[in-house]
Amino acid sequence: MYATLFVSDQSKALDFYTKMLGFGKRADHAGPEGRFLTIALGQGTEVLLWPGTAGRGNATPGSPQISVPGPLIIESDDLRKDVDVLRSRGVRFADAEPEDYPFGVRVTALDPDGHRVSLRQTRK
């Protein structure tokens, strides 16, 4: 139903994911526990943007940092083209360029809190 992404500023995160990455806002309600704010790509699982911090993954020793997946993994049909579009919107990336790997192409975007958003294109 939901995946939770802990963010330092819900409004700033909402702007990043909707204006830069193309997510749609699904829910935005004030409640006794706080603002319930969700986003989604299409009709899939919604991502709850909730105040807080969470741990970060580590690369397996000897593996490149790019191999650490982000809490969100987004598939692309044309990753290199999508990276150009995202850069034009001001999206920051952990890596200078997309990397070819055995199963396709990958790159990692960074949200305002430094969360890794993994972008992948599988080899056809």
mmCIF file of N, CA and C in Angstrom:
data_model
loop_
_atom_site.group_PDB
_atom_site.id
_atom_site.type_symbol
_atom_site.label_atom_id
_atom_site.label_comp_id
_atom_site.label_asym_id
_atom_site.label_seq_id
_atom_site.Cartn_x
_atom_site.Cartn_y
_atom_site.Cartn_z
ATOM 1 N N MET A 1 0.818 -1.186 0.000
ATOM 2 C CA MET A 1 0.000 0.000 0.000
ATOM 3 C C MET A 1 0.867 1.257 0.000
ATOM 4 N N TYR A 2 1.818 1.363 0.989
ATOM 5 C CA TYR A 2 2.696 2.519 1.093
ATOM 6 C C TYR A 2 4.124 2.069 1.387
ATOM 7 N N ALA A 3 5.055 2.845 0.892
ATOM 8 C CA ALA A 3 6.450 2.768 1.322
ATOM 9 C C ALA A 3 6.737 4.118 1.961
ATOM 10 N N THR A 4 7.510 4.148 3.045
ATOM 11 C CA THR A 4 7.769 5.400 3.750
ATOM 12 C C THR A 4 9.167 5.908 3.434
ATOM 13 N N LEU A 5 9.253 7.185 3.125
ATOM 14 C CA LEU A 5 10.521 7.869 2.912
ATOM 15 C C LEU A 5 10.575 8.999 3.935
ATOM 16 N N PHE A 6 11.549 8.934 4.845
ATOM 17 C CA PHE A 6 11.671 9.959 5.886
ATOM 18 C C PHE A 6 12.369 11.182 5.313
ATOM 19 N N VAL A 7 11.777 12.353 5.520
ATOM 20 C CA VAL A 7 12.274 13.608 4.944
ATOM 21 C C VAL A 7 12.352 14.687 6.023
ATOM 22 N N SER A 8 13.244 15.652 5.814
ATOM 23 C CA SER A 8 13.389 16.737 6.788
ATOM 24 C C SER A 8 12.346 17.833 6.582
ATOM 25 N N ASP A 9 11.842 17.969 5.354
ATOM 26 C CA ASP A 9 10.869 19.018 5.027
ATOM 27 C C ASP A 9 9.890 18.447 3.994
ATOM 28 N N GLN A 10 8.670 18.194 4.407
ATOM 29 C CA GLN A 10 7.696 17.556 3.515
ATOM 30 C C GLN A 10 7.411 18.388 2.270
ATOM 31 N N SER A 11 7.269 19.687 2.419
ATOM 32 C CA SER A 11 6.959 20.535 1.258
ATOM 33 C C SER A 11 8.108 20.549 0.258
ATOM 34 N N LYS A 12 9.321 20.628 0.761
ATOM 35 C CA LYS A 12 10.502 20.616 -0.108
ATOM 36 C C LYS A 12 10.604 19.267 -0.833
ATOM 37 N N ALA A 13 10.369 18.178 -0.123
ATOM 38 C CA ALA A 13 10.398 16.842 -0.729
ATOM 39 C C ALA A 13 9.293 16.710 -1.779
ATOM 40 N N LEU A 14 8.102 17.220 -1.470
ATOM 41 C CA LEU A 14 6.991 17.164 -2.419
ATOM 42 C C LEU A 14 7.361 17.897 -3.708
ATOM 43 N N ASP A 15 7.934 19.077 -3.593
ATOM 44 C CA ASP A 15 8.355 19.825 -4.786
ATOM 45 C C ASP A 15 9.365 19.026 -5.612
ATOM 46 N N PHE A 16 10.351 18.441 -4.954
ATOM 47 C CA PHE A 16 11.371 17.674 -5.664
ATOM 48 C C PHE A 16 10.753 16.502 -6.420
ATOM 49 N N TYR A 17 9.970 15.692 -5.727
ATOM 50 C CA TYR A 17 9.440 14.478 -6.353
ATOM 51 C C TYR A 17 8.375 14.765 -7.409
ATOM 52 N N THR A 18 7.595 15.825 -7.237
ATOM 53 C CA THR A 18 6.566 16.118 -8.241
ATOM 54 C C THR A 18 7.101 16.966 -9.383
ATOM 55 N N LYS A 19 7.833 18.022 -9.076
ATOM 56 C CA LYS A 19 8.293 18.942 -10.124
ATOM 57 C C LYS A 19 9.524 18.441 -10.866
ATOM 58 N N MET A 20 10.396 17.707 -10.185
ATOM 59 C CA MET A 20 11.637 17.273 -10.823
ATOM 60 C C MET A 20 11.570 15.842 -11.336
ATOM 61 N N LEU A 21 10.973 14.937 -10.555
ATOM 62 C CA LEU A 21 10.951 13.528 -10.964
ATOM 63 C C LEU A 21 9.635 13.077 -11.586
ATOM 64 N N GLY A 22 8.607 13.901 -11.531
ATOM 65 C CA GLY A 22 7.368 13.570 -12.217
ATOM 66 C C GLY A 22 6.363 12.728 -11.447
ATOM 67 N N PHE A 23 6.522 12.609 -10.133
ATOM 68 C CA PHE A 23 5.528 11.909 -9.318
ATOM 69 C C PHE A 23 4.269 12.763 -9.243
ATOM 70 N N GLY A 24 3.157 12.143 -8.935
ATOM 71 C CA GLY A 24 1.922 12.867 -8.694
ATOM 72 C C GLY A 24 1.588 12.852 -7.212
ATOM 73 N N LYS A 25 1.040 13.947 -6.708
ATOM 74 C CA LYS A 25 0.601 13.985 -5.308
ATOM 75 C C LYS A 25 -0.696 13.200 -5.200
ATOM 76 N N ARG A 26 -0.787 12.304 -4.236
ATOM 77 C CA ARG A 26 -1.984 11.484 -4.064
ATOM 78 C C ARG A 26 -2.807 11.908 -2.850
ATOM 79 N N ALA A 27 -2.163 12.071 -1.704
ATOM 80 C CA ALA A 27 -2.882 12.439 -0.480
ATOM 81 C C ALA A 27 -2.121 13.555 0.213
ATOM 82 N N ASP A 28 -2.852 14.465 0.817
ATOM 83 C CA ASP A 28 -2.242 15.540 1.582
ATOM 84 C C ASP A 28 -3.270 15.982 2.613
ATOM 85 N N HIS A 29 -3.164 15.399 3.805
ATOM 86 C CA HIS A 29 -4.153 15.642 4.852
ATOM 87 C C HIS A 29 -3.466 15.960 6.175
ATOM 88 N N ALA A 30 -3.988 16.964 6.855
ATOM 89 C CA ALA A 30 -3.524 17.247 8.208
ATOM 90 C C ALA A 30 -4.227 16.283 9.145
ATOM 91 N N GLY A 31 -3.498 15.768 10.099
ATOM 92 C CA GLY A 31 -4.104 14.845 11.053
ATOM 93 C C GLY A 31 -3.474 15.024 12.418
ATOM 94 N N PRO A 32 -4.001 14.328 13.414
ATOM 95 C CA PRO A 32 -3.475 14.478 14.771
ATOM 96 C C PRO A 32 -2.020 14.030 14.909
ATOM 97 N N GLU A 33 -1.572 13.122 14.040
ATOM 98 C CA GLU A 33 -0.180 12.647 14.095
ATOM 99 C C GLU A 33 0.739 13.488 13.225
ATOM 100 N N GLY A 34 0.174 14.340 12.368
ATOM 101 C CA GLY A 34 0.971 15.146 11.465
ATOM 102 C C GLY A 34 0.404 15.109 10.056
ATOM 103 N N ARG A 35 1.110 15.708 9.146
ATOM 104 C CA ARG A 35 0.684 15.780 7.745
ATOM 105 C C ARG A 35 0.884 14.423 7.070
ATOM 106 N N PHE A 36 -0.193 13.874 6.518
ATOM 107 C CA PHE A 36 -0.144 12.610 5.784
ATOM 108 C C PHE A 36 -0.044 12.966 4.312
ATOM 109 N N LEU A 37 1.150 12.808 3.747
ATOM 110 C CA LEU A 37 1.458 13.273 2.395
ATOM 111 C C LEU A 37 2.013 12.108 1.583
ATOM 112 N N THR A 38 1.335 11.756 0.484
ATOM 113 C CA THR A 38 1.821 10.660 -0.351
ATOM 114 C C THR A 38 1.966 11.106 -1.799
ATOM 115 N N ILE A 39 2.873 10.405 -2.502
ATOM 116 C CA ILE A 39 3.123 10.618 -3.921
ATOM 117 C C ILE A 39 3.160 9.259 -4.602
ATOM 118 N N ALA A 40 3.024 9.235 -5.920
ATOM 119 C CA ALA A 40 3.116 7.971 -6.650
ATOM 120 C C ALA A 40 3.438 8.247 -8.107
ATOM 121 N N LEU A 41 4.010 7.244 -8.744
ATOM 122 C CA LEU A 41 4.191 7.248 -10.195
ATOM 123 C C LEU A 41 3.068 6.391 -10.753
ATOM 124 N N GLY A 42 2.194 6.965 -11.535
ATOM 125 C CA GLY A 42 1.070 6.187 -12.071
ATOM 126 C C GLY A 42 0.160 5.706 -10.959
ATOM 127 N N GLN A 43 -0.313 4.485 -11.100
ATOM 128 C CA GLN A 43 -1.254 3.926 -10.135
ATOM 129 C C GLN A 43 -0.592 2.956 -9.164
ATOM 130 N N GLY A 44 0.742 2.972 -9.092
ATOM 131 C CA GLY A 44 1.471 2.027 -8.252
ATOM 132 C C GLY A 44 1.417 2.365 -6.781
ATOM 133 N N THR A 45 2.291 1.715 -6.047
ATOM 134 C CA THR A 45 2.418 1.920 -4.615
ATOM 135 C C THR A 45 2.692 3.387 -4.320
ATOM 136 N N GLU A 46 2.059 3.898 -3.295
ATOM 137 C CA GLU A 46 2.278 5.286 -2.910
ATOM 138 C C GLU A 46 3.458 5.375 -1.951
ATOM 139 N N VAL A 47 4.176 6.494 -2.018
ATOM 140 C CA VAL A 47 5.300 6.766 -1.141
ATOM 141 C C VAL A 47 4.853 7.824 -0.137
ATOM 142 N N LEU A 48 4.941 7.482 1.135
ATOM 143 C CA LEU A 48 4.573 8.395 2.214
ATOM 144 C C LEU A 48 5.797 9.231 2.557
ATOM 145 N N LEU A 49 5.687 10.549 2.412
ATOM 146 C CA LEU A 49 6.763 11.467 2.792
ATOM 147 C C LEU A 49 6.504 11.874 4.235
ATOM 148 N N TRP A 50 7.299 11.318 5.158
ATOM 149 C CA TRP A 50 7.044 11.496 6.581
ATOM 150 C C TRP A 50 8.252 12.148 7.256
ATOM 151 N N PRO A 51 8.037 13.089 8.182
ATOM 152 C CA PRO A 51 9.161 13.734 8.856
ATOM 153 C C PRO A 51 10.025 12.725 9.621
ATOM 154 N N GLY A 52 11.327 12.905 9.513
ATOM 155 C CA GLY A 52 12.236 12.051 10.267
ATOM 156 C C GLY A 52 13.499 11.750 9.492
ATOM 157 N N THR A 53 14.284 10.849 10.037
ATOM 158 C CA THR A 53 15.516 10.406 9.392
ATOM 159 C C THR A 53 15.569 8.889 9.446
ATOM 160 N N ALA A 54 16.286 8.320 8.517
ATOM 161 C CA ALA A 54 16.441 6.863 8.492
ATOM 162 C C ALA A 54 17.888 6.543 8.164
ATOM 163 N N GLY A 55 18.276 5.294 8.416
ATOM 164 C CA GLY A 55 19.633 4.852 8.126
ATOM 165 C C GLY A 55 19.910 4.820 6.632
ATOM 166 N N ARG A 56 21.169 4.728 6.288
ATOM 167 C CA ARG A 56 21.597 4.666 4.894
ATOM 168 C C ARG A 56 22.339 3.356 4.682
ATOM 169 N N GLY A 57 22.175 2.777 3.501
ATOM 170 C CA GLY A 57 22.843 1.528 3.178
ATOM 171 C C GLY A 57 24.321 1.717 2.892
ATOM 172 N N ASN A 58 25.051 0.625 2.954
ATOM 173 C CA ASN A 58 26.481 0.632 2.647
ATOM 174 C C ASN A 58 26.744 -0.292 1.472
ATOM 175 N N ALA A 59 27.782 0.028 0.705
ATOM 176 C CA ALA A 59 28.193 -0.837 -0.401
ATOM 177 C C ALA A 59 28.900 -2.063 0.161
ATOM 178 N N THR A 60 28.757 -3.185 -0.524
ATOM 179 C CA THR A 60 29.515 -4.372 -0.178
ATOM 180 C C THR A 60 30.991 -4.042 -0.376
ATOM 181 N N PRO A 61 31.880 -4.460 0.536
ATOM 182 C CA PRO A 61 33.301 -4.134 0.365
ATOM 183 C C PRO A 61 33.789 -4.502 -1.042
ATOM 184 N N GLY A 62 34.463 -3.537 -1.685
ATOM 185 C CA GLY A 62 34.979 -3.738 -3.030
ATOM 186 C C GLY A 62 34.013 -3.342 -4.132
ATOM 187 N N SER A 63 32.752 -3.072 -3.775
ATOM 188 C CA SER A 63 31.754 -2.668 -4.766
ATOM 189 C C SER A 63 31.697 -1.147 -4.853
ATOM 190 N N PRO A 64 31.354 -0.613 -6.032
ATOM 191 C CA PRO A 64 31.246 0.845 -6.146
ATOM 192 C C PRO A 64 30.036 1.355 -5.364
ATOM 193 N N GLN A 65 30.115 2.595 -4.899
ATOM 194 C CA GLN A 65 29.014 3.201 -4.132
ATOM 195 C C GLN A 65 27.714 3.198 -4.934
ATOM 196 N N ILE A 66 27.808 3.289 -6.264
ATOM 197 C CA ILE A 66 26.599 3.302 -7.098
ATOM 198 C C ILE A 66 25.790 2.013 -6.947
ATOM 199 N N SER A 67 26.412 0.958 -6.451
ATOM 200 C CA SER A 67 25.705 -0.317 -6.313
ATOM 201 C C SER A 67 24.727 -0.325 -5.140
ATOM 202 N N VAL A 68 24.800 0.683 -4.260
ATOM 203 C CA VAL A 68 23.864 0.760 -3.143
ATOM 204 C C VAL A 68 22.537 1.295 -3.664
ATOM 205 N N PRO A 69 21.469 0.499 -3.589
ATOM 206 C CA PRO A 69 20.186 1.001 -4.099
ATOM 207 C C PRO A 69 19.597 2.043 -3.162
ATOM 208 N N GLY A 70 18.839 2.950 -3.731
ATOM 209 C CA GLY A 70 18.121 3.919 -2.922
ATOM 210 C C GLY A 70 16.832 3.310 -2.402
ATOM 211 N N PRO A 71 16.124 4.029 -1.532
ATOM 212 C CA PRO A 71 14.844 3.509 -1.041
ATOM 213 C C PRO A 71 13.792 3.456 -2.152
ATOM 214 N N LEU A 72 14.033 4.200 -3.234
ATOM 215 C CA LEU A 72 13.141 4.166 -4.392
ATOM 216 C C LEU A 72 13.964 3.756 -5.607
ATOM 217 N N ILE A 73 13.427 2.841 -6.394
ATOM 218 C CA ILE A 73 14.073 2.418 -7.634
ATOM 219 C C ILE A 73 13.066 2.636 -8.746
ATOM 220 N N ILE A 74 13.448 3.473 -9.719
ATOM 221 C CA ILE A 74 12.541 3.840 -10.802
ATOM 222 C C ILE A 74 13.105 3.298 -12.109
ATOM 223 N N GLU A 75 12.244 2.645 -12.888
ATOM 224 C CA GLU A 75 12.656 2.096 -14.172
ATOM 225 C C GLU A 75 12.458 3.117 -15.278
ATOM 226 N N SER A 76 13.378 3.128 -16.227
ATOM 227 C CA SER A 76 13.336 4.042 -17.366
ATOM 228 C C SER A 76 13.444 3.243 -18.656
ATOM 229 N N ASP A 77 12.774 3.720 -19.700
ATOM 230 C CA ASP A 77 12.915 3.108 -21.023
ATOM 231 C C ASP A 77 14.106 3.688 -21.778
ATOM 232 N N ASP A 78 14.526 4.917 -21.420
ATOM 233 C CA ASP A 78 15.664 5.579 -22.055
ATOM 234 C C ASP A 78 16.367 6.400 -20.982
ATOM 235 N N LEU A 79 17.202 5.748 -20.194
ATOM 236 C CA LEU A 79 17.803 6.365 -19.019
ATOM 237 C C LEU A 79 18.677 7.558 -19.362
ATOM 238 N N ARG A 80 19.503 7.452 -20.384
ATOM 239 C CA ARG A 80 20.397 8.566 -20.714
ATOM 240 C C ARG A 80 19.600 9.821 -21.098
ATOM 241 N N LYS A 81 18.517 9.654 -21.822
ATOM 242 C CA LYS A 81 17.657 10.781 -22.180
ATOM 243 C C LYS A 81 16.986 11.355 -20.925
ATOM 244 N N ASP A 82 16.483 10.466 -20.061
ATOM 245 C CA ASP A 82 15.836 10.916 -18.829
ATOM 246 C C ASP A 82 16.804 11.675 -17.931
ATOM 247 N N VAL A 83 18.058 11.250 -17.872
ATOM 248 C CA VAL A 83 19.058 11.943 -17.066
ATOM 249 C C VAL A 83 19.255 13.363 -17.583
ATOM 250 N N ASP A 84 19.306 13.533 -18.900
ATOM 251 C CA ASP A 84 19.448 14.877 -19.470
ATOM 252 C C ASP A 84 18.269 15.772 -19.063
ATOM 253 N N VAL A 85 17.066 15.228 -19.123
ATOM 254 C CA VAL A 85 15.867 15.992 -18.734
ATOM 255 C C VAL A 85 15.935 16.352 -17.256
ATOM 256 N N LEU A 86 16.289 15.374 -16.417
ATOM 257 C CA LEU A 86 16.345 15.627 -14.978
ATOM 258 C C LEU A 86 17.430 16.641 -14.626
ATOM 259 N N ARG A 87 18.567 16.567 -15.287
ATOM 260 C CA ARG A 87 19.637 17.561 -15.050
ATOM 261 C C ARG A 87 19.150 18.966 -15.403
ATOM 262 N N SER A 88 18.375 19.077 -16.498
ATOM 263 C CA SER A 88 17.867 20.392 -16.898
ATOM 264 C C SER A 88 16.901 20.955 -15.861
ATOM 265 N N ARG A 89 16.314 20.088 -15.047
ATOM 266 C CA ARG A 89 15.408 20.514 -13.971
ATOM 267 C C ARG A 89 16.156 20.797 -12.676
ATOM 268 N N GLY A 90 17.462 20.529 -12.663
ATOM 269 C CA GLY A 90 18.262 20.799 -11.472
ATOM 270 C C GLY A 90 18.476 19.614 -10.557
ATOM 271 N N VAL A 91 18.133 18.407 -10.996
ATOM 272 C CA VAL A 91 18.342 17.218 -10.169
ATOM 273 C C VAL A 91 19.842 16.961 -10.041
ATOM 274 N N ARG A 92 20.292 16.686 -8.814
ATOM 275 C CA ARG A 92 21.691 16.327 -8.554
ATOM 276 C C ARG A 92 21.839 14.814 -8.643
ATOM 277 N N PHE A 93 23.006 14.371 -9.073
ATOM 278 C CA PHE A 93 23.295 12.944 -9.192
ATOM 279 C C PHE A 93 24.520 12.582 -8.374
ATOM 280 N N ALA A 94 24.540 11.371 -7.847
ATOM 281 C CA ALA A 94 25.682 10.872 -7.085
ATOM 282 C C ALA A 94 26.854 10.570 -8.006
ATOM 283 N N ASP A 95 26.575 10.320 -9.274
ATOM 284 C CA ASP A 95 27.589 9.931 -10.238
ATOM 285 C C ASP A 95 27.558 10.907 -11.413
ATOM 286 N N ALA A 96 28.714 11.114 -12.032
ATOM 287 C CA ALA A 96 28.796 12.060 -13.141
ATOM 288 C C ALA A 96 27.938 11.627 -14.324
ATOM 289 N N GLU A 97 27.934 10.351 -14.631
ATOM 290 C CA GLU A 97 27.221 9.827 -15.795
ATOM 291 C C GLU A 97 26.576 8.479 -15.465
ATOM 292 N N PRO A 98 25.536 8.092 -16.211
ATOM 293 C CA PRO A 98 24.976 6.750 -16.044
ATOM 294 C C PRO A 98 26.063 5.701 -16.320
ATOM 295 N N GLU A 99 25.968 4.579 -15.625
ATOM 296 C CA GLU A 99 26.962 3.512 -15.740
ATOM 297 C C GLU A 99 26.329 2.273 -16.368
ATOM 298 N N ASP A 100 27.033 1.699 -17.331
ATOM 299 C CA ASP A 100 26.608 0.413 -17.881
ATOM 300 C C ASP A 100 26.981 -0.670 -16.875
ATOM 301 N N TYR A 101 26.103 -1.618 -16.697
ATOM 302 C CA TYR A 101 26.395 -2.754 -15.835
ATOM 303 C C TYR A 101 25.807 -3.988 -16.504
ATOM 304 N N PRO A 102 26.071 -5.200 -16.008
ATOM 305 C CA PRO A 102 25.679 -6.402 -16.741
ATOM 306 C C PRO A 102 24.203 -6.486 -17.141
ATOM 307 N N PHE A 103 23.318 -5.875 -16.375
ATOM 308 C CA PHE A 103 21.892 -6.007 -16.652
ATOM 309 C C PHE A 103 21.273 -4.777 -17.293
ATOM 310 N N GLY A 104 22.078 -3.721 -17.560
ATOM 311 C CA GLY A 104 21.529 -2.521 -18.171
ATOM 312 C C GLY A 104 22.346 -1.289 -17.880
ATOM 313 N N VAL A 105 21.652 -0.200 -17.538
ATOM 314 C CA VAL A 105 22.285 1.089 -17.248
ATOM 315 C C VAL A 105 21.696 1.588 -15.935
ATOM 316 N N ARG A 106 22.539 2.259 -15.135
ATOM 317 C CA ARG A 106 22.049 2.770 -13.847
ATOM 318 C C ARG A 106 22.692 4.110 -13.526
ATOM 319 N N VAL A 107 21.989 4.875 -12.708
ATOM 320 C CA VAL A 107 22.490 6.136 -12.176
ATOM 321 C C VAL A 107 21.704 6.405 -10.897
ATOM 322 N N THR A 108 22.250 7.256 -10.036
ATOM 323 C CA THR A 108 21.603 7.540 -8.766
ATOM 324 C C THR A 108 21.397 9.040 -8.617
ATOM 325 N N ALA A 109 20.139 9.444 -8.483
ATOM 326 C CA ALA A 109 19.792 10.838 -8.208
ATOM 327 C C ALA A 109 19.764 11.033 -6.695
ATOM 328 N N LEU A 110 19.904 12.284 -6.274
ATOM 329 C CA LEU A 110 19.865 12.612 -4.844
ATOM 330 C C LEU A 110 18.734 13.599 -4.586
ATOM 331 N N ASP A 111 17.890 13.286 -3.611
ATOM 332 C CA ASP A 111 16.805 14.208 -3.283
ATOM 333 C C ASP A 111 17.329 15.270 -2.314
ATOM 334 N N PRO A 112 16.500 16.241 -1.885
ATOM 335 C CA PRO A 112 16.991 17.309 -1.012
ATOM 336 C C PRO A 112 17.593 16.826 0.314
ATOM 337 N N ASP A 113 17.191 15.631 0.783
ATOM 338 C CA ASP A 113 17.743 15.077 2.018
ATOM 339 C C ASP A 113 18.932 14.158 1.758
ATOM 340 N N GLY A 114 19.340 14.025 0.497
ATOM 341 C CA GLY A 114 20.451 13.141 0.174
ATOM 342 C C GLY A 114 20.051 11.696 -0.028
ATOM 343 N N HIS A 115 18.729 11.414 -0.019
ATOM 344 C CA HIS A 115 18.272 10.049 -0.299
ATOM 345 C C HIS A 115 18.671 9.671 -1.711
ATOM 346 N N ARG A 116 19.089 8.449 -1.870
ATOM 347 C CA ARG A 116 19.468 7.928 -3.172
ATOM 348 C C ARG A 116 18.221 7.431 -3.887
ATOM 349 N N VAL A 117 17.957 7.965 -5.056
ATOM 350 C CA VAL A 117 16.846 7.515 -5.894
ATOM 351 C C VAL A 117 17.489 6.794 -7.070
ATOM 352 N N SER A 118 17.376 5.479 -7.071
ATOM 353 C CA SER A 118 18.018 4.660 -8.097
ATOM 354 C C SER A 118 17.202 4.689 -9.377
ATOM 355 N N LEU A 119 17.850 5.001 -10.481
ATOM 356 C CA LEU A 119 17.216 5.015 -11.788
ATOM 357 C C LEU A 119 17.858 3.901 -12.603
ATOM 358 N N ARG A 120 17.047 3.024 -13.169
ATOM 359 C CA ARG A 120 17.550 1.855 -13.870
ATOM 360 C C ARG A 120 16.881 1.675 -15.217
ATOM 361 N N GLN A 121 17.655 1.175 -16.180
ATOM 362 C CA GLN A 121 17.128 0.741 -17.468
ATOM 363 C C GLN A 121 17.678 -0.661 -17.680
ATOM 364 N N THR A 122 16.787 -1.637 -17.790
ATOM 365 C CA THR A 122 17.245 -3.003 -17.985
ATOM 366 C C THR A 122 17.607 -3.252 -19.435
ATOM 367 N N ARG A 123 18.586 -4.110 -19.629
ATOM 368 C CA ARG A 123 19.038 -4.472 -20.981
ATOM 369 C C ARG A 123 17.966 -5.343 -21.617
ATOM 370 N N LYS A 124 17.666 -5.039 -22.857
ATOM 371 C CA LYS A 124 16.625 -5.804 -23.572
ATOM 372 C C LYS A 124 17.265 -6.794 -24.509
#
